[in-house]
XYZ file of N, CA and C in Angstrom:
384
model
N -4.652 -54.975 2.831
C -4.385 -54.121 3.948
C -5.451 -53.037 3.975
N -5.798 -52.653 5.182
C -6.820 -51.631 5.351
C -6.408 -50.667 6.457
N -6.987 -49.455 6.388
C -6.699 -48.492 7.432
C -7.912 -47.638 7.745
N -7.935 -47.138 8.964
C -8.853 -46.095 9.425
C -7.969 -44.977 9.947
N -8.355 -43.717 9.689
C -7.558 -42.606 10.200
C -8.443 -41.419 10.514
N -8.178 -40.833 11.669
C -8.859 -39.607 12.071
C -7.813 -38.655 12.620
N -7.676 -37.495 11.952
C -6.715 -36.492 12.402
C -7.198 -35.853 13.693
N -6.273 -35.582 14.585
C -6.587 -34.891 15.830
C -6.892 -33.419 15.590
N -7.333 -32.756 16.636
C -7.780 -31.371 16.503
C -6.782 -30.338 17.005
N -5.814 -30.729 17.807
C -4.848 -29.779 18.360
C -3.470 -30.069 17.782
N -3.140 -29.397 16.672
C -1.852 -29.613 16.027
C -0.766 -28.907 16.828
N 0.309 -29.635 17.113
C 1.386 -29.148 17.971
C 2.709 -29.198 17.201
N 3.486 -28.140 17.322
C 4.842 -28.131 16.777
C 5.804 -28.172 17.953
N 6.279 -29.374 18.262
C 7.198 -29.567 19.373
C 8.650 -29.379 18.994
N 8.904 -29.001 17.729
C 10.288 -28.780 17.298
C 10.782 -27.406 17.726
N 9.855 -26.560 18.169
C 10.204 -25.196 18.577
C 10.114 -25.067 20.089
N 10.873 -24.139 20.629
C 10.807 -23.811 22.052
C 10.437 -22.340 22.152
N 9.361 -21.969 22.774
C 8.402 -22.861 23.407
C 7.563 -23.607 22.366
N 7.006 -24.728 22.790
C 6.152 -25.547 21.928
C 4.944 -24.722 21.488
N 4.584 -24.836 20.209
C 3.416 -24.121 19.689
C 2.249 -25.095 19.570
N 1.091 -24.707 20.076
C -0.107 -25.546 20.025
C -1.229 -24.813 19.304
N -2.255 -25.580 18.900
C -3.436 -24.996 18.270
C -3.160 -24.411 16.901
N -2.180 -24.937 16.220
C -1.831 -24.418 14.893
C -2.903 -24.783 13.870
N -3.038 -23.971 12.851
C -4.036 -24.188 11.805
C -3.479 -25.144 10.749
N -3.216 -26.379 11.172
C -2.664 -27.416 10.297
C -3.482 -28.678 10.520
N -3.831 -29.362 9.436
C -4.545 -30.628 9.549
C -3.524 -31.754 9.473
N -3.514 -32.583 10.498
C -2.576 -33.696 10.568
C -2.905 -34.739 9.503
N -1.917 -35.524 9.098
C -2.092 -36.656 8.183
C -1.280 -37.826 8.726
N -1.708 -39.039 8.382
C -0.962 -40.217 8.797
C 0.122 -40.531 7.774
N 0.990 -41.445 8.148
C 2.053 -41.887 7.257
C 2.254 -43.384 7.434
N 2.315 -44.094 6.325
C 2.655 -45.512 6.329
C 3.727 -45.692 5.263
N 4.849 -46.270 5.676
C 5.944 -46.451 4.727
C 6.740 -47.704 5.077
N 7.302 -48.297 4.054
C 8.237 -49.402 4.216
C 9.520 -48.994 3.503
N 10.649 -49.214 4.171
C 11.933 -48.825 3.599
C 12.860 -50.045 3.587
N 13.354 -50.381 2.413
C 14.356 -51.430 2.251
C 15.710 -50.734 2.260
N 16.607 -51.202 3.147
C 17.910 -50.541 3.227
C 19.032 -51.545 3.481
N 20.232 -51.114 3.124
C 21.410 -51.961 3.281
C 21.697 -52.182 4.762
N 21.969 -53.429 5.144
C 22.171 -53.789 6.541
C 23.592 -53.529 7.036
N 24.530 -53.338 6.114
C 25.932 -53.113 6.482
C 26.483 -51.917 5.717
N 27.374 -51.168 6.379
C 28.039 -50.075 5.672
C 29.259 -50.619 4.929
N 30.022 -49.743 4.295
C 31.167 -50.169 3.478
C 32.220 -50.924 4.285
N 32.315 -50.657 5.598
C 33.305 -51.335 6.431
C 32.750 -52.592 7.095
N 31.484 -52.947 6.790
C 30.875 -54.152 7.349
C 30.158 -53.935 8.670
N 30.109 -52.689 9.125
C 29.433 -52.373 10.385
C 27.917 -52.392 10.191
N 27.202 -52.910 11.205
C 25.743 -52.997 11.148
C 25.111 -51.617 11.029
N 24.091 -51.500 10.174
C 23.352 -50.258 9.997
C 21.926 -50.483 10.480
N 21.443 -49.608 11.353
C 20.047 -49.631 11.787
C 19.513 -48.215 11.686
N 18.521 -48.024 10.836
C 17.931 -46.697 10.670
C 16.943 -46.425 11.801
N 16.810 -45.152 12.143
C 15.908 -44.720 13.213
C 15.000 -43.611 12.694
N 14.170 -43.070 13.578
C 13.310 -41.945 13.211
C 14.088 -40.725 12.774
N 15.351 -40.643 13.149
C 16.190 -39.508 12.782
C 16.628 -39.577 11.314
N 16.926 -40.799 10.818
C 17.499 -40.909 9.473
C 16.747 -41.818 8.506
N 15.593 -42.327 8.901
C 14.856 -43.263 8.039
C 14.444 -42.617 6.706
N 14.286 -41.300 6.678
C 13.863 -40.613 5.450
C 15.013 -39.994 4.669
N 16.238 -40.102 5.189
C 17.351 -39.414 4.533
C 18.603 -40.257 4.333
N 18.683 -41.419 4.917
C 19.908 -42.210 4.915
C 20.372 -42.605 3.518
N 21.674 -42.597 3.347
C 22.289 -43.034 2.091
C 22.147 -44.536 1.875
N 21.766 -45.283 2.920
C 21.649 -46.741 2.829
C 20.279 -47.197 2.324
N 19.360 -46.262 2.177
C 18.032 -46.615 1.663
C 18.145 -47.035 0.198
N 17.464 -48.118 -0.146
C 17.512 -48.635 -1.510
C 16.168 -48.449 -2.206
N 15.078 -48.754 -1.493
C 13.743 -48.648 -2.073
C 12.752 -48.264 -0.978
N 11.644 -47.668 -1.424
C 10.631 -47.217 -0.476
C 9.236 -47.442 -1.056
N 8.309 -47.812 -0.176
C 6.891 -47.892 -0.525
C 6.181 -46.975 0.462
N 5.458 -45.971 -0.029
C 4.880 -44.958 0.854
C 3.426 -44.677 0.483
N 2.576 -44.559 1.493
C 1.177 -44.181 1.318
C 1.124 -42.758 0.782
N 0.406 -42.554 -0.318
C 0.341 -41.230 -0.949
C -0.687 -40.316 -0.278
N -1.805 -40.882 0.185
C -2.896 -40.077 0.745
C -3.083 -40.402 2.221
N -2.619 -39.518 3.087
C -2.697 -39.731 4.525
C -3.828 -38.970 5.199
N -4.834 -38.574 4.429
C -5.946 -37.804 4.987
C -6.944 -38.718 5.688
N -7.938 -38.127 6.356
C -8.951 -38.876 7.105
C -9.608 -39.963 6.260
N -9.824 -41.104 6.893
C -10.538 -42.239 6.288
C -11.565 -42.700 7.319
N -12.829 -42.341 7.121
C -13.873 -42.649 8.102
C -14.346 -44.093 8.025
N -14.157 -44.737 6.876
C -14.507 -46.155 6.714
C -13.212 -46.910 6.423
N -13.239 -48.221 6.691
C -12.059 -49.025 6.366
C -11.705 -48.806 4.901
N -10.457 -48.454 4.649
C -9.998 -48.137 3.302
C -8.858 -49.073 2.930
N -9.048 -49.823 1.852
C -8.004 -50.737 1.383
C -6.878 -49.938 0.729
N -5.661 -50.426 0.906
C -4.526 -49.787 0.252
C -3.463 -50.832 -0.060
N -2.649 -50.523 -1.032
C -1.539 -51.380 -1.424
C -0.375 -50.475 -1.781
N 0.792 -50.804 -1.302
C 1.979 -50.003 -1.572
C 2.959 -50.808 -2.410
N 3.626 -50.132 -3.322
C 4.605 -50.772 -4.190
C 5.955 -50.105 -3.988
N 6.994 -50.913 -3.869
C 8.327 -50.351 -3.693
C 8.806 -49.665 -4.958
N 9.433 -48.521 -4.757
C 10.081 -47.793 -5.843
C 11.538 -47.609 -5.446
N 12.447 -47.942 -6.362
C 13.867 -47.820 -6.064
C 14.309 -46.367 -6.204
N 15.248 -45.970 -5.340
C 15.810 -44.630 -5.411
C 16.761 -44.558 -6.598
N 16.959 -43.360 -7.155
C 17.893 -43.225 -8.286
C 19.263 -43.807 -7.937
N 19.837 -44.490 -8.888
C 21.168 -45.097 -8.738
C 21.222 -46.212 -7.699
N 20.065 -46.763 -7.299
C 20.032 -47.866 -6.333
C 19.404 -49.084 -7.008
N 19.988 -50.245 -6.753
C 19.459 -51.503 -7.270
C 19.594 -52.556 -6.176
N 18.805 -53.595 -6.277
C 18.918 -54.713 -5.350
C 20.113 -55.558 -5.751
N 20.977 -55.839 -4.805
C 22.181 -56.632 -5.039
C 22.083 -57.875 -4.162
N 21.904 -59.048 -4.761
C 21.691 -60.281 -4.006
C 22.895 -60.690 -3.154
N 24.043 -60.048 -3.346
C 25.209 -60.373 -2.533
C 25.244 -59.569 -1.229
N 24.337 -58.607 -1.089
C 24.294 -57.765 0.105
C 23.179 -58.207 1.045
N 23.317 -57.825 2.317
C 22.258 -58.035 3.301
C 21.407 -56.771 3.368
N 20.100 -56.974 3.605
C 19.176 -55.843 3.685
C 18.306 -55.967 4.924
N 17.752 -54.849 5.335
C 16.751 -54.799 6.393
C 15.522 -54.100 5.836
N 14.377 -54.420 6.425
C 13.125 -53.797 6.026
C 12.515 -53.133 7.255
N 12.276 -51.851 7.156
C 11.621 -51.113 8.236
C 10.221 -50.739 7.770
N 9.232 -50.989 8.620
C 7.852 -50.591 8.338
C 7.449 -49.595 9.413
N 7.027 -48.417 8.981
C 6.685 -47.344 9.904
C 5.244 -46.916 9.658
N 4.419 -47.014 10.704
C 3.035 -46.566 10.655
C 2.882 -45.492 11.724
N 2.553 -44.282 11.313
C 2.497 -43.167 12.253
C 1.202 -42.384 12.087
N 0.588 -42.016 13.202
C -0.643 -41.221 13.147
C -0.356 -39.758 12.805
N 0.911 -39.365 12.788
C 1.307 -38.011 12.382
C 2.492 -38.119 11.435
N 2.291 -37.693 10.181
C 3.335 -37.893 9.176
C 4.617 -37.130 9.482
N 4.537 -36.095 10.300
C 5.741 -35.368 10.675
C 6.126 -35.633 12.131
N 5.715 -36.768 12.647
C 6.038 -37.132 14.015
C 7.532 -37.193 14.265
N 8.308 -37.593 13.238
C 9.760 -37.649 13.384
C 10.374 -36.266 13.569
N 9.586 -35.218 13.268
C 10.033 -33.830 13.461
C 9.355 -33.198 14.674
N 8.696 -34.050 15.496
C 7.987 -33.614 16.701
C 6.823 -32.684 16.366
N 6.126 -32.998 15.255
C 4.962 -32.227 14.831
C 3.797 -33.179 14.618
N 2.597 -32.758 15.040
C 1.407 -33.566 14.830
C 0.348 -33.255 15.860
N -0.848 -33.771 15.626
C -1.944 -33.582 16.565
C -1.899 -34.703 17.601
N -1.974 -34.316 18.865
C -1.803 -35.275 19.961
C -2.844 -36.384 19.949
N -4.038 -36.134 19.433
C -5.094 -37.146 19.476
C -5.429 -37.726 18.104
N -4.479 -37.696 17.161
C -4.688 -38.365 15.879
C -4.672 -39.877 16.102
N -5.521 -40.603 15.338
C -5.633 -42.051 15.519
C -5.503 -42.766 14.179
N -4.581 -43.726 14.118
C -4.376 -44.564 12.937
C -4.537 -46.018 13.356
N -5.378 -46.744 12.625
C -5.536 -48.177 12.853
C -5.262 -48.880 11.524
N -4.334 -49.831 11.540
C -3.974 -50.594 10.347
C -4.338 -52.046 10.601
N -4.997 -52.687 9.624
C -5.426 -54.072 9.772
C -4.909 -54.894 8.606
N -4.580 -56.128 8.882
C -4.162 -57.097 7.869
C -2.906 -56.641 7.101
N -1.963 -56.069 7.841
C -0.701 -55.645 7.231
C 0.042 -56.891 6.736
N 0.481 -56.849 5.504
C 1.106 -58.002 4.881
C 2.228 -57.554 3.965
N 3.355 -58.240 4.031
C 4.462 -57.988 3.127
C 4.558 -59.168 2.169
N 4.502 -58.892 0.876
C 4.519 -59.940 -0.133
C 5.765 -59.758 -0.991
N 6.569 -60.796 -1.084
C 7.765 -60.762 -1.930
C 7.539 -61.577 -3.191
N 8.176 -61.144 -4.239
C 8.030 -61.858 -5.512
C 9.340 -62.483 -5.918
């Protein structure tokens, strides 16, 4: 897997009213994969969204890019899943896998530079 990333120049905090622009913050990208339980305790379907993908109790393991800074040349990367404390893979349960690639690592909080650019090539999920 490879990526190119260029942070935008106008960092915006859209979580506040009025929206703040031109902040002295350098944007970073985010690439993550989250393995999570597909059903809750009552058997109801679970689907994580941008609101709860980073906090849900149903998350079991995560693989996350550590360095989201600018990459001017194609940069190879590999992510490895790490299980959350007290979480294990249970073959009797159903799971879902969410892969999130964002040009602004705090985009889920309505923060980031409007013209940040992330390009990911040859994305591959390998199971053992």
